[in-house]
Short mmCIF file of C-alpha atoms in Angstrom, two decimals:
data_model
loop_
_atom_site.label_atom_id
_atom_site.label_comp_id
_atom_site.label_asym_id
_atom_site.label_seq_id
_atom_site.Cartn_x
_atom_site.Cartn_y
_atom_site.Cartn_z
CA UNK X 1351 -14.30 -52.90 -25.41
CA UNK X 1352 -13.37 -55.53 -23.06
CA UNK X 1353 -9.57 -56.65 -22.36
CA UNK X 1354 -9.09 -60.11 -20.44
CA UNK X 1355 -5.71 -60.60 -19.00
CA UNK X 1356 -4.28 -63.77 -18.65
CA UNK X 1357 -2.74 -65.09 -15.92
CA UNK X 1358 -4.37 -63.02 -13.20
CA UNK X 1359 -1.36 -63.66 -11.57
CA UNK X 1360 2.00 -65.83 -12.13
CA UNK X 1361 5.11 -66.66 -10.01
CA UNK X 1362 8.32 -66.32 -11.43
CA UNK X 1363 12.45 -66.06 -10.27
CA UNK X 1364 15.13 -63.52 -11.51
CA UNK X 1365 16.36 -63.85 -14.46
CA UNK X 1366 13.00 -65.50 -15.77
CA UNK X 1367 11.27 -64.56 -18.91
CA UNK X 1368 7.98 -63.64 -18.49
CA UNK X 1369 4.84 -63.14 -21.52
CA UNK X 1370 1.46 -61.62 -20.16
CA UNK X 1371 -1.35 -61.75 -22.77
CA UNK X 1372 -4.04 -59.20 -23.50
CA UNK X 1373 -7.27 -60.16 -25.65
CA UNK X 1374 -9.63 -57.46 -26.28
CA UNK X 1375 -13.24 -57.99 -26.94
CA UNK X 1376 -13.00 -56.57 -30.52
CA UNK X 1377 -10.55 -55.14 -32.76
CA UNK X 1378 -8.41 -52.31 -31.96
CA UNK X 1379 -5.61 -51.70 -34.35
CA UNK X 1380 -2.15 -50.94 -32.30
CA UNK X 1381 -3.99 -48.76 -30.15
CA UNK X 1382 -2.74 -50.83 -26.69
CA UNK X 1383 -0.62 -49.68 -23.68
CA UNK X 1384 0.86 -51.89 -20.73
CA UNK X 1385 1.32 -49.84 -17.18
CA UNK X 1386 3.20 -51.03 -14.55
CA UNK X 1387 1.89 -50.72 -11.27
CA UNK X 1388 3.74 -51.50 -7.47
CA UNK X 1389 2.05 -51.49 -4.63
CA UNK X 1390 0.76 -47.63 -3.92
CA UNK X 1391 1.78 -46.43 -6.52
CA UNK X 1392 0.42 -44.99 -9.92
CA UNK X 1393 0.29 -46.87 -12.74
CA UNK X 1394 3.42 -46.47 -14.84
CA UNK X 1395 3.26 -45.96 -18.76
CA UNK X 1396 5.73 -48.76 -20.41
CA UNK X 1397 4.19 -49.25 -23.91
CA UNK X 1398 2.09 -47.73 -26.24
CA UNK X 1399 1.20 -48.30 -29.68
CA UNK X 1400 1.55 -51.92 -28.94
CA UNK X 1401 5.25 -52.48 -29.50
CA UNK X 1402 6.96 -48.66 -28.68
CA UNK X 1403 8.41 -48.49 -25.20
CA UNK X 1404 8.23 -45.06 -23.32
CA UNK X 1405 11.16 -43.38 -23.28
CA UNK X 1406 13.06 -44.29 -20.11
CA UNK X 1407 12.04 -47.79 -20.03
CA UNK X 1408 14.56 -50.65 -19.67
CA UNK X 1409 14.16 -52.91 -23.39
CA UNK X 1410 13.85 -55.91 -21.43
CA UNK X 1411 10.33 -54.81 -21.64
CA UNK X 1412 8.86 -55.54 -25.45
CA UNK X 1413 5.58 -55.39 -26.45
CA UNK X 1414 3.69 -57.34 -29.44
CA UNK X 1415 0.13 -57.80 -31.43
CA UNK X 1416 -2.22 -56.37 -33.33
CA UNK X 1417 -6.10 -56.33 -33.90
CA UNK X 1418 -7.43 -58.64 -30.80
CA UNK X 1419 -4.22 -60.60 -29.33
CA UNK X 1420 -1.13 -58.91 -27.58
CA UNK X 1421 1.65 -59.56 -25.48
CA UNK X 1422 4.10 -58.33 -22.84
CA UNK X 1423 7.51 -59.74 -22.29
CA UNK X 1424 10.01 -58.85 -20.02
CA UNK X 1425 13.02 -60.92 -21.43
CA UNK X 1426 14.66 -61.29 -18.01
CA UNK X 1427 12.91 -60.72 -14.86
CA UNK X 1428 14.09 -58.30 -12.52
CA UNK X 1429 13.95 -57.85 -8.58
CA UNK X 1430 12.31 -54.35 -9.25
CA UNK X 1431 9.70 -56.00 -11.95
CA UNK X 1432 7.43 -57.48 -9.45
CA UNK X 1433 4.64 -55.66 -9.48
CA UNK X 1434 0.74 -55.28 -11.37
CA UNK X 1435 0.74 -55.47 -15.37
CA UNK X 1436 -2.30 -53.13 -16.68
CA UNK X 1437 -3.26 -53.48 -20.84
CA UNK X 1438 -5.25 -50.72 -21.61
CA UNK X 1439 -6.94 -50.17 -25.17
CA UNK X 1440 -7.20 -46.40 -26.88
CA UNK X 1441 -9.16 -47.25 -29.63
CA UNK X 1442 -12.90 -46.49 -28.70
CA UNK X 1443 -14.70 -44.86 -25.54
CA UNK X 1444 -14.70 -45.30 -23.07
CA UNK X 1445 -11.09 -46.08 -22.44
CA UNK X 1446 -11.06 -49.42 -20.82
CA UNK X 1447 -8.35 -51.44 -18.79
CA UNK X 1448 -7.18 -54.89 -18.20
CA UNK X 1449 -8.13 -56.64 -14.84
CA UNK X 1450 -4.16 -56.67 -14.33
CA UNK X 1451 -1.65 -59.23 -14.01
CA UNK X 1452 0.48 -60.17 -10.64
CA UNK X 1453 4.04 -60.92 -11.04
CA UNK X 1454 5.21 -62.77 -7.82
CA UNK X 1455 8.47 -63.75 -6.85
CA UNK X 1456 8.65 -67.35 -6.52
CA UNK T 543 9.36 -32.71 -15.21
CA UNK T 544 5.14 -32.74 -15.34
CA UNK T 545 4.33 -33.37 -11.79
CA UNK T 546 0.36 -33.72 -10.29
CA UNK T 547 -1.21 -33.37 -7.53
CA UNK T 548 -4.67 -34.88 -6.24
CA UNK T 549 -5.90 -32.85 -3.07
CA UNK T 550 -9.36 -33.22 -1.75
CA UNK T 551 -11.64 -34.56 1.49
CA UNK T 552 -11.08 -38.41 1.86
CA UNK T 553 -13.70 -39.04 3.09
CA UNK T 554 -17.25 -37.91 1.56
CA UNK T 555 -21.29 -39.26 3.36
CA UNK T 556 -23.50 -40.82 0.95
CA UNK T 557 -25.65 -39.01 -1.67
CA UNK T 558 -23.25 -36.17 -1.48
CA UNK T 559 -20.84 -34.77 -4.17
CA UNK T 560 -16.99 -35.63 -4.78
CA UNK T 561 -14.84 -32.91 -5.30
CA UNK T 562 -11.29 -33.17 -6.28
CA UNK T 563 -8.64 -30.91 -7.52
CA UNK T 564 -5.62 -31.77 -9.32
CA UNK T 565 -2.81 -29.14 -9.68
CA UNK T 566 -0.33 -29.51 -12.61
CA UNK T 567 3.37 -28.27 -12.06
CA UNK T 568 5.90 -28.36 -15.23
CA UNK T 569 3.63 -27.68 -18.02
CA UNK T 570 0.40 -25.65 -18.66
CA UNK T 571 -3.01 -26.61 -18.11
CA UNK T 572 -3.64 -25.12 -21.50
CA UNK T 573 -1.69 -27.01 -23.59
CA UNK T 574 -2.66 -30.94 -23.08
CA UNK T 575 -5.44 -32.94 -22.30
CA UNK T 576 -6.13 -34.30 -18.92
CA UNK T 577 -7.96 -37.20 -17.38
CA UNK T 578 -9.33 -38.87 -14.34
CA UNK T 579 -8.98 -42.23 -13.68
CA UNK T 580 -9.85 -44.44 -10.44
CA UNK T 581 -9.21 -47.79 -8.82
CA UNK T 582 -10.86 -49.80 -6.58
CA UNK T 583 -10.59 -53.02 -5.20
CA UNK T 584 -13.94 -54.39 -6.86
CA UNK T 585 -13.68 -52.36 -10.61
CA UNK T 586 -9.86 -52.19 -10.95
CA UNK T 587 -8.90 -49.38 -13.36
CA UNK T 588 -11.71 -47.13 -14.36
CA UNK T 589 -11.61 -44.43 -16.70
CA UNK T 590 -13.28 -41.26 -15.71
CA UNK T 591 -13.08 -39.02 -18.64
CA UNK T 592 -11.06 -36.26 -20.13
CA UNK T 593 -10.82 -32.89 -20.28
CA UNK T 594 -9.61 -31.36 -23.63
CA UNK T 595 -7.07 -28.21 -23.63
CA UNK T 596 -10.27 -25.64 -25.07
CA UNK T 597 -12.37 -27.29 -22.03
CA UNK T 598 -14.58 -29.87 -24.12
CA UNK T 599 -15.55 -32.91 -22.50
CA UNK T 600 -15.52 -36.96 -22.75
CA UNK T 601 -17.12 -38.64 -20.23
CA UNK T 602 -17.02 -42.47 -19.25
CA UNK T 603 -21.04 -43.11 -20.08
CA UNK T 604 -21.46 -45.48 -16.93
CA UNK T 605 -20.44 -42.36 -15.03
CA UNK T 606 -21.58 -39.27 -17.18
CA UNK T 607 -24.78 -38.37 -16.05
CA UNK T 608 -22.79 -37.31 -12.50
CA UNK T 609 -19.65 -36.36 -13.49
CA UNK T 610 -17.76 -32.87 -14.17
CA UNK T 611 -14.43 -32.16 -15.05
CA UNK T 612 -13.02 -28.59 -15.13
CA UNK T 613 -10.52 -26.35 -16.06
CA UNK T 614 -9.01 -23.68 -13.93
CA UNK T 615 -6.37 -22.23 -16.09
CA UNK T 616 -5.63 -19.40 -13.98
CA UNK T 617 -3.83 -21.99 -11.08
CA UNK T 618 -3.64 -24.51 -13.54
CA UNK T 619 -5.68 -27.14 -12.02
CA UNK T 620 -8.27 -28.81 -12.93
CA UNK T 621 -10.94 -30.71 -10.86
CA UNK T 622 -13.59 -33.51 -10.57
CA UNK T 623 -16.96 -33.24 -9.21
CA UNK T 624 -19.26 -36.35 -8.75
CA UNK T 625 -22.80 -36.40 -7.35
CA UNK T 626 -24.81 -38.72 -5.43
CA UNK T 627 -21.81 -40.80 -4.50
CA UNK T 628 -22.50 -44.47 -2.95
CA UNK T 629 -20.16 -46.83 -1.44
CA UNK T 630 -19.37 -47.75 -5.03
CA UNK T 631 -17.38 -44.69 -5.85
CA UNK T 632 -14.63 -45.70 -2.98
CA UNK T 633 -11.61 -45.82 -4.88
CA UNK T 634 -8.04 -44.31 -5.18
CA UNK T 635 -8.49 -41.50 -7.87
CA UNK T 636 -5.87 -40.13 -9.97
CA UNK T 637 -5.15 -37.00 -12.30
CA UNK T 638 -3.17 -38.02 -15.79
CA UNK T 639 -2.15 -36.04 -18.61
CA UNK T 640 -3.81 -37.72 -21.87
CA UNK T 641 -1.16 -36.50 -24.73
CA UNK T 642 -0.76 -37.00 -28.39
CA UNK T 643 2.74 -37.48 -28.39
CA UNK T 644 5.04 -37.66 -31.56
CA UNK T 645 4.18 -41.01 -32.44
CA UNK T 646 0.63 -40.17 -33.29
CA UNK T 647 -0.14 -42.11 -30.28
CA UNK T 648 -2.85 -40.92 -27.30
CA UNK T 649 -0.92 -42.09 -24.03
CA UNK T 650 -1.71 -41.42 -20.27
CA UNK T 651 2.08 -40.57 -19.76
CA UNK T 652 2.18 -38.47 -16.25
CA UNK T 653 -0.11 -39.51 -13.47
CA UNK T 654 -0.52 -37.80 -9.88
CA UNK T 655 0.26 -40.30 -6.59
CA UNK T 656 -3.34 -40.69 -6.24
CA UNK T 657 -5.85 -39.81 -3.64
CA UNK T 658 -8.36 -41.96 -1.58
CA UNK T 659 -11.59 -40.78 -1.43
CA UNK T 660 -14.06 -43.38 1.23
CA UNK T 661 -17.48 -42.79 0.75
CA UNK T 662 -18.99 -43.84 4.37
CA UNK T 663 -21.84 -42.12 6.63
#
């Protein structure tokens, strides 16, 4: 299964809200997490099951979708949020990944 | 706390094998699933395949004819091995537990920092 990303990459300010979209090739249910990643870093689970946040997450982070189309939001950006948004599907195998979104300051 | 640990050579010739151990600290080896996962510049995220808590096996089918995951319950590790590598298996590799939490959700929840393996002559 193939998730597209869109933007590759966006600038945005503090205090912004911010949506990153996540398409998959084919139907998958809820079965989609977001990771954050920063620079050197592992990827960091935020989201699974489409909409739950991880527990120790900040809810500025929400998730959304269902089937093809999903979304992540962070309602107002953060200094610390800039950094590489991963979808990843856990429908079907292989387990597949998003080419990632950038979140720039701007 | 889970806590991993990727240790192994960085850097590895061509046609050779991979090997890479991940050590688990905070919960038993025995009681999850685990997975690899690596990154590289060209690929991005690429799943490896998982390791079940019994030892059974999923592979990623682009990779599975060379790869081998392990157990080794006694130090509670477990390890990668992958054969023949080329330039195109330079990546940052991590260790992840893959866990059905209470949700009734699979989720990659713990990762290790990650180790960079170059493959290079």
């Amino acid at each position: 299964i193939q998730l597209t990303q869109s933007p590759s990459s966006l600038s945005a300010s503090v205090g912004d809200r911010v949506t990153i979209t996540c398409r998959a090739s084919q139907g998958i249910s809820s079965y989609l997490a977001w990771f954050q990643q920063k620079p050197g870093k592992a990827p960091k689970l935020l989201i699974f099951g489409a909409s739950t946040l991880q527990s120790g997450v900040p809810s500025r982070f929400s998730g959304s979708g269902f089937g093809t189309d999903f979304t992540l939001t962070i309602s107002s950006l953060q200094p610390e949020d800039f950094a590489t948004y991963y979808c990843q599907q856990l429908n079907t195998y292989p387990r597949t990944f998003g080419q990632g979104t950038k979140v720039e300051i701007k | 706390q889970v806590q991993l640990q990727e240790s192994g050579p960085g850097l590895v010739k061509p046609s050779e094998t991979l090997s890479l151990t991940c050590t688990v600290s905070g919960a038993s080896i025995s009681s999850s699933y685990w997975s690899w996962i690596r990154q590289s510049p060209g690929k991005g995220l690429e799943w490896i395949g998982y390791i079940s808590d019994s030892g059974s096996t999923n592979y990623n089918p682009s990779l599975e004819s060379r790869v081998t995951i392990s157990l080794d319950t006694s130090k509670n590790q477990l390890s990668l091995k992958l054969s023949s590598v080329t330039a195109a298996d330079t990546a940052v590799y991590y260790c992840a537990r893959f866990y059905y939490n209470s949700h009734a959700y699979w989720v990659f929840d713990f990762w290790g920092q990650g180790t960079l393996v170059t493959v290079s002559s």
